[in-house]
Amino acid sequence: MCRMARPRKPLLSRDLIVEAAGTLVDAEGLEAVSTRRLAAALGVSGPSLYNHFRTMDEILDAVADAVSARVDLSMFDEGDGRGWRAALHDWAHSYRGALSDHPNIVPVLARGPGRRPAALRVADAVFGAMTAAGWPPAQATRIGALMRYFILGSAVASFARGFVDDEAAYDPADYPHLGQAHLLAEHQREVDEGAFETGLAALLDGLALQYAALPKP
């Protein structure tokens, strides 16, 4: 009797599931990721997904962690030489870049690192670099939290695209200072990236003042 050869590699893997789920999240949002949709995208039965993950929340956690893994942490390496302020600046841009490419997963990332390995490496790198630079541990924790709030918030949505491209929508009688608001959407990148850089500079300037006031060892 002729038997069919077994496939050389499994038809399904954690990486394939995460990739397919991430594609769905990017295209249609978190609500689009269901067992039925994901299984159909992969060409498998629904229960087979749970040979690799226990729940759908675990799948979404893995998608979020795949995004965290794209964040550059090299500026926090011992001996990098950038200093804590430059390191935070460069990390913030890398982190925002990763999130801006996948904004629909930000609500999952906002829950905190939990047990996600890549997200924990991010938290560990930031805290370690801040304490090594002389920040007290409690303040280093707050700095990590503050940076996450700022970066995640900037990636959730576009400020510029929150205004419609319709001059009539902003009647000067009602909104005397929004006469140019209808033009913001066409300058989205300039507005949003400029706002991020302005806020980041202000945040780092404030931290620099606090750092200068720390008791010297």
mmCIF file of N, CA, C and O in Angstrom, residues 19-109:
data_model
loop_
_atom_site.group_PDB
_atom_site.id
_atom_site.type_symbol
_atom_site.label_atom_id
_atom_site.label_comp_id
_atom_site.label_asym_id
_atom_site.label_seq_id
_atom_site.Cartn_x
_atom_site.Cartn_y
_atom_site.Cartn_z
ATOM 1 N N GLU A 19 2.145 35.651 13.061
ATOM 2 C CA GLU A 19 2.223 36.442 11.827
ATOM 3 C C GLU A 19 0.835 36.680 11.232
ATOM 4 O O GLU A 19 0.496 37.804 10.842
ATOM 5 N N ALA A 20 0.017 35.634 11.182
ATOM 6 C CA ALA A 20 -1.330 35.778 10.621
ATOM 7 C C ALA A 20 -2.207 36.671 11.498
ATOM 8 O O ALA A 20 -2.968 37.505 10.991
ATOM 9 N N ALA A 21 -2.092 36.509 12.809
ATOM 10 C CA ALA A 21 -2.872 37.352 13.720
ATOM 11 C C ALA A 21 -2.448 38.801 13.601
ATOM 12 O O ALA A 21 -3.289 39.721 13.597
ATOM 13 N N GLY A 22 -1.141 39.042 13.492
ATOM 14 C CA GLY A 22 -0.653 40.405 13.337
ATOM 15 C C GLY A 22 -1.148 41.047 12.058
ATOM 16 O O GLY A 22 -1.491 42.241 12.042
ATOM 17 N N THR A 23 -1.210 40.283 10.995
ATOM 18 C CA THR A 23 -1.726 40.807 9.723
ATOM 19 C C THR A 23 -3.189 41.207 9.859
ATOM 20 O O THR A 23 -3.604 42.264 9.363
ATOM 21 N N LEU A 24 -3.974 40.382 10.553
ATOM 22 C CA LEU A 24 -5.383 40.713 10.778
ATOM 23 C C LEU A 24 -5.535 41.963 11.636
ATOM 24 O O LEU A 24 -6.365 42.833 11.349
ATOM 25 N N VAL A 25 -4.745 42.047 12.699
ATOM 26 C CA VAL A 25 -4.815 43.222 13.578
ATOM 27 C C VAL A 25 -4.460 44.481 12.803
ATOM 28 O O VAL A 25 -5.146 45.510 12.902
ATOM 29 N N ASP A 26 -3.396 44.431 12.026
ATOM 30 C CA ASP A 26 -2.974 45.600 11.246
ATOM 31 C C ASP A 26 -4.056 46.030 10.268
ATOM 32 O O ASP A 26 -4.300 47.229 10.082
ATOM 33 N N ALA A 27 -4.692 45.070 9.632
ATOM 34 C CA ALA A 27 -5.651 45.386 8.575
ATOM 35 C C ALA A 27 -7.017 45.795 9.106
ATOM 36 O O ALA A 27 -7.654 46.701 8.560
ATOM 37 N N GLU A 28 -7.461 45.151 10.195
ATOM 38 C CA GLU A 28 -8.854 45.343 10.605
ATOM 39 C C GLU A 28 -9.054 45.639 12.083
ATOM 40 O O GLU A 28 -10.179 45.856 12.527
ATOM 41 N N GLY A 29 -7.989 45.610 12.871
ATOM 42 C CA GLY A 29 -8.125 45.910 14.286
ATOM 43 C C GLY A 29 -8.247 44.664 15.138
ATOM 44 O O GLY A 29 -8.412 43.545 14.635
ATOM 45 N N LEU A 30 -8.178 44.860 16.442
ATOM 46 C CA LEU A 30 -8.206 43.745 17.389
ATOM 47 C C LEU A 30 -9.487 42.928 17.288
ATOM 48 O O LEU A 30 -9.478 41.710 17.462
ATOM 49 N N GLU A 31 -10.605 43.594 16.998
ATOM 50 C CA GLU A 31 -11.890 42.907 16.964
ATOM 51 C C GLU A 31 -11.967 41.870 15.845
ATOM 52 O O GLU A 31 -12.797 40.957 15.887
ATOM 53 N N ALA A 32 -11.107 42.009 14.844
ATOM 54 C CA ALA A 32 -11.146 41.089 13.701
ATOM 55 C C ALA A 32 -10.531 39.737 14.029
ATOM 56 O O ALA A 32 -10.755 38.758 13.311
ATOM 57 N N VAL A 33 -9.756 39.659 15.097
ATOM 58 C CA VAL A 33 -9.037 38.423 15.397
ATOM 59 C C VAL A 33 -9.927 37.495 16.218
ATOM 60 O O VAL A 33 -10.090 37.661 17.418
ATOM 61 N N SER A 34 -10.498 36.533 15.552
ATOM 62 C CA SER A 34 -11.300 35.497 16.199
ATOM 63 C C SER A 34 -10.722 34.146 15.813
ATOM 64 O O SER A 34 -9.926 34.034 14.868
ATOM 65 N N THR A 35 -11.125 33.113 16.536
ATOM 66 C CA THR A 35 -10.660 31.769 16.201
ATOM 67 C C THR A 35 -11.030 31.423 14.763
ATOM 68 O O THR A 35 -10.209 30.890 14.000
ATOM 69 N N ARG A 36 -12.257 31.748 14.359
ATOM 70 C CA ARG A 36 -12.719 31.410 13.007
ATOM 71 C C ARG A 36 -11.904 32.139 11.952
ATOM 72 O O ARG A 36 -11.433 31.532 10.982
ATOM 73 N N ARG A 37 -11.727 33.454 12.111
ATOM 74 C CA ARG A 37 -11.005 34.234 11.111
ATOM 75 C C ARG A 37 -9.549 33.808 11.014
ATOM 76 O O ARG A 37 -8.977 33.703 9.930
ATOM 77 N N LEU A 38 -8.945 33.591 12.165
ATOM 78 C CA LEU A 38 -7.527 33.242 12.172
ATOM 79 C C LEU A 38 -7.306 31.850 11.575
ATOM 80 O O LEU A 38 -6.377 31.634 10.782
ATOM 81 N N ALA A 39 -8.165 30.912 11.942
ATOM 82 C CA ALA A 39 -8.036 29.563 11.397
ATOM 83 C C ALA A 39 -8.242 29.570 9.883
ATOM 84 O O ALA A 39 -7.509 28.895 9.142
ATOM 85 N N ALA A 40 -9.206 30.358 9.416
ATOM 86 C CA ALA A 40 -9.450 30.440 7.976
ATOM 87 C C ALA A 40 -8.253 31.030 7.249
ATOM 88 O O ALA A 40 -7.876 30.575 6.163
ATOM 89 N N ALA A 41 -7.632 32.051 7.835
ATOM 90 C CA ALA A 41 -6.469 32.673 7.204
ATOM 91 C C ALA A 41 -5.300 31.701 7.095
ATOM 92 O O ALA A 41 -4.500 31.777 6.154
ATOM 93 N N LEU A 42 -5.218 30.777 8.050
ATOM 94 C CA LEU A 42 -4.118 29.822 8.074
ATOM 95 C C LEU A 42 -4.459 28.506 7.371
ATOM 96 O O LEU A 42 -3.582 27.656 7.186
ATOM 97 N N GLY A 43 -5.743 28.343 7.021
ATOM 98 C CA GLY A 43 -6.161 27.113 6.360
ATOM 99 C C GLY A 43 -6.152 25.907 7.277
ATOM 100 O O GLY A 43 -5.831 24.785 6.842
ATOM 101 N N VAL A 44 -6.511 26.133 8.554
ATOM 102 C CA VAL A 44 -6.528 25.036 9.523
ATOM 103 C C VAL A 44 -7.858 25.044 10.262
ATOM 104 O O VAL A 44 -8.680 25.953 10.095
ATOM 105 N N SER A 45 -8.055 24.057 11.110
ATOM 106 C CA SER A 45 -9.247 24.043 11.950
ATOM 107 C C SER A 45 -9.004 24.909 13.186
ATOM 108 O O SER A 45 -7.869 25.041 13.650
ATOM 109 N N GLY A 46 -10.071 25.469 13.710
ATOM 110 C CA GLY A 46 -9.953 26.351 14.864
ATOM 111 C C GLY A 46 -9.249 25.731 16.057
ATOM 112 O O GLY A 46 -8.320 26.330 16.625
ATOM 113 N N PRO A 47 -9.636 24.521 16.475
ATOM 114 C CA PRO A 47 -9.000 23.928 17.661
ATOM 115 C C PRO A 47 -7.495 23.739 17.534
ATOM 116 O O PRO A 47 -6.788 23.711 18.541
ATOM 117 N N SER A 48 -6.999 23.620 16.298
ATOM 118 C CA SER A 48 -5.553 23.387 16.129
ATOM 119 C C SER A 48 -4.729 24.586 16.607
ATOM 120 O O SER A 48 -3.554 24.435 16.958
ATOM 121 N N LEU A 49 -5.341 25.784 16.621
ATOM 122 C CA LEU A 49 -4.622 26.961 17.116
ATOM 123 C C LEU A 49 -4.220 26.774 18.571
ATOM 124 O O LEU A 49 -3.167 27.251 19.019
ATOM 125 N N TYR A 50 -5.076 26.061 19.312
ATOM 126 C CA TYR A 50 -4.879 25.958 20.753
ATOM 127 C C TYR A 50 -3.992 24.782 21.138
ATOM 128 O O TYR A 50 -3.844 24.476 22.329
ATOM 129 N N ASN A 51 -3.371 24.172 20.137
ATOM 130 C CA ASN A 51 -2.247 23.286 20.410
ATOM 131 C C ASN A 51 -0.981 24.097 20.662
ATOM 132 O O ASN A 51 0.019 23.566 21.167
ATOM 133 N N HIS A 52 -1.014 25.373 20.269
ATOM 134 C CA HIS A 52 0.160 26.244 20.380
ATOM 135 C C HIS A 52 -0.047 27.376 21.380
ATOM 136 O O HIS A 52 0.915 27.875 21.959
ATOM 137 N N PHE A 53 -1.281 27.816 21.561
ATOM 138 C CA PHE A 53 -1.623 28.871 22.512
ATOM 139 C C PHE A 53 -2.856 28.423 23.288
ATOM 140 O O PHE A 53 -3.748 27.780 22.742
ATOM 141 N N ARG A 54 -2.921 28.814 24.559
ATOM 142 C CA ARG A 54 -4.069 28.401 25.374
ATOM 143 C C ARG A 54 -5.312 29.222 25.083
ATOM 144 O O ARG A 54 -6.434 28.702 25.142
ATOM 145 N N THR A 55 -5.124 30.520 24.796
ATOM 146 C CA THR A 55 -6.255 31.419 24.607
ATOM 147 C C THR A 55 -5.962 32.422 23.498
ATOM 148 O O THR A 55 -4.812 32.589 23.089
ATOM 149 N N MET A 56 -7.003 33.119 23.060
ATOM 150 C CA MET A 56 -6.805 34.183 22.084
ATOM 151 C C MET A 56 -6.021 35.335 22.684
ATOM 152 O O MET A 56 -5.229 35.996 21.996
ATOM 153 N N ASP A 57 -6.195 35.588 23.969
ATOM 154 C CA ASP A 57 -5.409 36.645 24.620
ATOM 155 C C ASP A 57 -3.916 36.333 24.553
ATOM 156 O O ASP A 57 -3.091 37.242 24.382
ATOM 157 N N GLU A 58 -3.550 35.065 24.675
ATOM 158 C CA GLU A 58 -2.143 34.695 24.556
ATOM 159 C C GLU A 58 -1.620 34.970 23.142
ATOM 160 O O GLU A 58 -0.472 35.379 22.973
ATOM 161 N N ILE A 59 -2.454 34.742 22.152
ATOM 162 C CA ILE A 59 -2.051 35.029 20.770
ATOM 163 C C ILE A 59 -1.811 36.521 20.593
ATOM 164 O O ILE A 59 -0.789 36.943 20.021
ATOM 165 N N LEU A 60 -2.721 37.337 21.093
ATOM 166 C CA LEU A 60 -2.564 38.790 20.968
ATOM 167 C C LEU A 60 -1.368 39.285 21.769
ATOM 168 O O LEU A 60 -0.677 40.219 21.341
ATOM 169 N N ASP A 61 -1.115 38.669 22.917
ATOM 170 C CA ASP A 61 0.085 39.016 23.677
ATOM 171 C C ASP A 61 1.339 38.734 22.850
ATOM 172 O O ASP A 61 2.300 39.511 22.866
ATOM 173 N N ALA A 62 1.328 37.629 22.142
ATOM 174 C CA ALA A 62 2.487 37.274 21.321
ATOM 175 C C ALA A 62 2.650 38.237 20.146
ATOM 176 O O ALA A 62 3.774 38.573 19.757
ATOM 177 N N VAL A 63 1.546 38.681 19.575
ATOM 178 C CA VAL A 63 1.614 39.691 18.506
ATOM 179 C C VAL A 63 2.220 40.979 19.057
ATOM 180 O O VAL A 63 3.109 41.585 18.445
ATOM 181 N N ALA A 64 1.746 41.399 20.223
ATOM 182 C CA ALA A 64 2.275 42.612 20.846
ATOM 183 C C ALA A 64 3.764 42.469 21.130
ATOM 184 O O ALA A 64 4.545 43.404 20.928
ATOM 185 N N ASP A 65 4.165 41.292 21.605
ATOM 186 C CA ASP A 65 5.574 41.110 21.942
ATOM 187 C C ASP A 65 6.454 41.093 20.699
ATOM 188 O O ASP A 65 7.614 41.510 20.748
ATOM 189 N N ALA A 66 5.905 40.626 19.589
ATOM 190 C CA ALA A 66 6.666 40.666 18.336
ATOM 191 C C ALA A 66 6.959 42.104 17.921
ATOM 192 O O ALA A 66 8.011 42.399 17.355
ATOM 193 N N VAL A 67 6.033 43.011 18.227
ATOM 194 C CA VAL A 67 6.257 44.428 17.939
ATOM 195 C C VAL A 67 7.321 44.979 18.897
ATOM 196 O O VAL A 67 8.234 45.708 18.483
ATOM 197 N N SER A 68 7.228 44.636 20.171
ATOM 198 C CA SER A 68 8.229 45.090 21.146
ATOM 199 C C SER A 68 9.628 44.623 20.753
ATOM 200 O O SER A 68 10.620 45.330 20.998
ATOM 201 N N ALA A 69 9.714 43.446 20.163
ATOM 202 C CA ALA A 69 11.014 42.896 19.790
ATOM 203 C C ALA A 69 11.691 43.703 18.690
ATOM 204 O O ALA A 69 12.898 43.575 18.475
ATOM 205 N N ARG A 70 10.932 44.553 17.988
ATOM 206 C CA ARG A 70 11.503 45.368 16.919
ATOM 207 C C ARG A 70 12.131 46.666 17.441
ATOM 208 O O ARG A 70 12.749 47.407 16.684
ATOM 209 N N VAL A 71 11.958 46.936 18.727
ATOM 210 C CA VAL A 71 12.475 48.188 19.298
ATOM 211 C C VAL A 71 13.977 48.062 19.550
ATOM 212 O O VAL A 71 14.442 47.097 20.166
ATOM 213 N N ASP A 72 14.730 49.033 19.077
ATOM 214 C CA ASP A 72 16.186 49.050 19.261
ATOM 215 C C ASP A 72 16.520 49.371 20.717
ATOM 216 O O ASP A 72 16.041 50.370 21.257
ATOM 217 N N LEU A 73 17.324 48.536 21.333
ATOM 218 C CA LEU A 73 17.761 48.756 22.715
ATOM 219 C C LEU A 73 19.272 48.940 22.812
ATOM 220 O O LEU A 73 19.820 49.012 23.912
ATOM 221 N N SER A 74 19.948 49.034 21.679
ATOM 222 C CA SER A 74 21.408 49.087 21.695
ATOM 223 C C SER A 74 21.952 50.322 22.406
ATOM 224 O O SER A 74 23.070 50.302 22.934
ATOM 225 N N MET A 75 21.163 51.390 22.441
ATOM 226 C CA MET A 75 21.630 52.619 23.098
ATOM 227 C C MET A 75 21.773 52.457 24.611
ATOM 228 O O MET A 75 22.385 53.286 25.270
ATOM 229 N N PHE A 76 21.189 51.391 25.160
ATOM 230 C CA PHE A 76 21.292 51.145 26.594
ATOM 231 C C PHE A 76 22.416 50.175 26.940
ATOM 232 O O PHE A 76 22.623 49.859 28.118
ATOM 233 N N ASP A 77 23.130 49.692 25.932
ATOM 234 C CA ASP A 77 24.228 48.765 26.191
ATOM 235 C C ASP A 77 25.329 49.454 26.995
ATOM 236 O O ASP A 77 25.637 50.637 26.774
ATOM 237 N N GLU A 78 25.916 48.716 27.902
ATOM 238 C CA GLU A 78 27.036 49.260 28.676
ATOM 239 C C GLU A 78 28.170 49.639 27.722
ATOM 240 O O GLU A 78 28.546 48.871 26.841
ATOM 241 N N GLY A 79 28.677 50.834 27.865
ATOM 242 C CA GLY A 79 29.751 51.289 27.003
ATOM 243 C C GLY A 79 29.298 51.931 25.721
ATOM 244 O O GLY A 79 30.133 52.342 24.901
ATOM 245 N N ASP A 80 27.973 52.056 25.512
ATOM 246 C CA ASP A 80 27.484 52.702 24.285
ATOM 247 C C ASP A 80 27.937 54.159 24.215
ATOM 248 O O ASP A 80 28.264 54.668 23.151
ATOM 249 N N GLY A 81 27.902 54.847 25.358
ATOM 250 C CA GLY A 81 28.467 56.190 25.432
ATOM 251 C C GLY A 81 27.531 57.326 25.104
ATOM 252 O O GLY A 81 27.940 58.492 25.106
ATOM 253 N N ARG A 82 26.274 57.046 24.842
ATOM 254 C CA ARG A 82 25.359 58.126 24.480
ATOM 255 C C ARG A 82 24.888 58.948 25.675
ATOM 256 O O ARG A 82 24.423 60.059 25.517
ATOM 257 N N GLY A 83 24.957 58.415 26.864
ATOM 258 C CA GLY A 83 24.413 59.120 28.023
ATOM 259 C C GLY A 83 22.925 58.864 28.134
ATOM 260 O O GLY A 83 22.248 58.541 27.149
ATOM 261 N N TRP A 84 22.399 59.031 29.357
ATOM 262 C CA TRP A 84 21.009 58.644 29.593
ATOM 263 C C TRP A 84 20.028 59.455 28.757
ATOM 264 O O TRP A 84 19.045 58.916 28.258
ATOM 265 N N ARG A 85 20.277 60.778 28.579
ATOM 266 C CA ARG A 85 19.316 61.603 27.837
ATOM 267 C C ARG A 85 19.276 61.212 26.365
ATOM 268 O O ARG A 85 18.198 61.021 25.787
ATOM 269 N N ALA A 86 20.427 61.105 25.730
ATOM 270 C CA ALA A 86 20.468 60.722 24.320
ATOM 271 C C ALA A 86 19.919 59.318 24.122
ATOM 272 O O ALA A 86 19.246 59.033 23.117
ATOM 273 N N ALA A 87 20.191 58.438 25.082
ATOM 274 C CA ALA A 87 19.679 57.070 24.984
ATOM 275 C C ALA A 87 18.154 57.061 25.017
ATOM 276 O O ALA A 87 17.505 56.376 24.207
ATOM 277 N N LEU A 88 17.562 57.812 25.944
ATOM 278 C CA LEU A 88 16.102 57.882 26.007
ATOM 279 C C LEU A 88 15.528 58.476 24.720
ATOM 280 O O LEU A 88 14.505 58.008 24.206
ATOM 281 N N HIS A 89 16.174 59.507 24.193
ATOM 282 C CA HIS A 89 15.704 60.149 22.961
ATOM 283 C C HIS A 89 15.695 59.156 21.802
ATOM 284 O O HIS A 89 14.697 59.005 21.083
ATOM 285 N N ASP A 90 16.803 58.447 21.623
ATOM 286 C CA ASP A 90 16.909 57.537 20.486
ATOM 287 C C ASP A 90 15.989 56.329 20.651
ATOM 288 O O ASP A 90 15.379 55.852 19.688
ATOM 289 N N TRP A 91 15.882 55.835 21.883
ATOM 290 C CA TRP A 91 14.970 54.725 22.152
ATOM 291 C C TRP A 91 13.520 55.136 21.905
ATOM 292 O O TRP A 91 12.740 54.378 21.318
ATOM 293 N N ALA A 92 13.151 56.329 22.332
ATOM 294 C CA ALA A 92 11.777 56.803 22.138
ATOM 295 C C ALA A 92 11.411 56.821 20.657
ATOM 296 O O ALA A 92 10.297 56.428 20.271
ATOM 297 N N HIS A 93 12.337 57.261 19.821
ATOM 298 C CA HIS A 93 12.053 57.289 18.385
ATOM 299 C C HIS A 93 11.933 55.881 17.804
ATOM 300 O O HIS A 93 11.066 55.618 16.968
ATOM 301 N N SER A 94 12.790 54.973 18.259
ATOM 302 C CA SER A 94 12.702 53.595 17.775
ATOM 303 C C SER A 94 11.396 52.948 18.225
ATOM 304 O O SER A 94 10.716 52.267 17.442
ATOM 305 N N TYR A 95 11.038 53.168 19.485
ATOM 306 C CA TYR A 95 9.806 52.596 20.047
ATOM 307 C C TYR A 95 8.584 53.146 19.312
ATOM 308 O O TYR A 95 7.706 52.387 18.889
ATOM 309 N N ARG A 96 8.544 54.454 19.132
ATOM 310 C CA ARG A 96 7.403 55.043 18.431
ATOM 311 C C ARG A 96 7.330 54.550 16.987
ATOM 312 O O ARG A 96 6.245 54.307 16.466
ATOM 313 N N GLY A 97 8.485 54.395 16.343
ATOM 314 C CA GLY A 97 8.487 53.896 14.975
ATOM 315 C C GLY A 97 7.875 52.512 14.871
ATOM 316 O O GLY A 97 7.086 52.231 13.964
ATOM 317 N N ALA A 98 8.223 51.629 15.817
ATOM 318 C CA ALA A 98 7.660 50.281 15.817
ATOM 319 C C ALA A 98 6.154 50.319 16.036
ATOM 320 O O ALA A 98 5.386 49.609 15.361
ATOM 321 N N LEU A 99 5.707 51.160 16.973
ATOM 322 C CA LEU A 99 4.277 51.243 17.268
ATOM 323 C C LEU A 99 3.501 51.916 16.136
ATOM 324 O O LEU A 99 2.368 51.527 15.840
ATOM 325 N N SER A 100 4.097 52.909 15.512
ATOM 326 C CA SER A 100 3.411 53.615 14.435
ATOM 327 C C SER A 100 3.142 52.705 13.241
ATOM 328 O O SER A 100 2.194 52.918 12.492
ATOM 329 N N ASP A 101 3.985 51.690 13.079
ATOM 330 C CA ASP A 101 3.761 50.720 12.009
ATOM 331 C C ASP A 101 2.635 49.753 12.342
ATOM 332 O O ASP A 101 2.080 49.113 11.441
ATOM 333 N N HIS A 102 2.298 49.646 13.626
ATOM 334 C CA HIS A 102 1.276 48.682 14.068
ATOM 335 C C HIS A 102 0.385 49.315 15.146
ATOM 336 O O HIS A 102 0.294 48.809 16.275
ATOM 337 N N PRO A 103 -0.294 50.413 14.838
ATOM 338 C CA PRO A 103 -1.030 51.140 15.882
ATOM 339 C C PRO A 103 -2.188 50.354 16.496
ATOM 340 O O PRO A 103 -2.564 50.615 17.648
ATOM 341 N N ASN A 104 -2.748 49.398 15.771
ATOM 342 C CA ASN A 104 -3.913 48.682 16.298
ATOM 343 C C ASN A 104 -3.575 47.764 17.469
ATOM 344 O O ASN A 104 -4.471 47.362 18.218
ATOM 345 N N ILE A 105 -2.298 47.424 17.628
ATOM 346 C CA ILE A 105 -1.901 46.547 18.736
ATOM 347 C C ILE A 105 -1.540 47.348 19.986
ATOM 348 O O ILE A 105 -1.332 46.771 21.068
ATOM 349 N N VAL A 106 -1.511 48.664 19.888
ATOM 350 C CA VAL A 106 -1.098 49.498 21.021
ATOM 351 C C VAL A 106 -1.938 49.248 22.276
ATOM 352 O O VAL A 106 -1.386 49.206 23.387
ATOM 353 N N PRO A 107 -3.285 49.071 22.180
ATOM 354 C CA PRO A 107 -4.047 48.815 23.411
ATOM 355 C C PRO A 107 -3.575 47.583 24.170
ATOM 356 O O PRO A 107 -3.647 47.549 25.401
ATOM 357 N N VAL A 108 -3.089 46.571 23.475
ATOM 358 C CA VAL A 108 -2.563 45.383 24.161
ATOM 359 C C VAL A 108 -1.240 45.720 24.839
ATOM 360 O O VAL A 108 -0.991 45.352 25.985
ATOM 361 N N LEU A 109 -0.376 46.449 24.145
ATOM 362 C CA LEU A 109 0.895 46.864 24.724
ATOM 363 C C LEU A 109 0.687 47.749 25.944
ATOM 364 O O LEU A 109 1.474 47.714 26.894
#
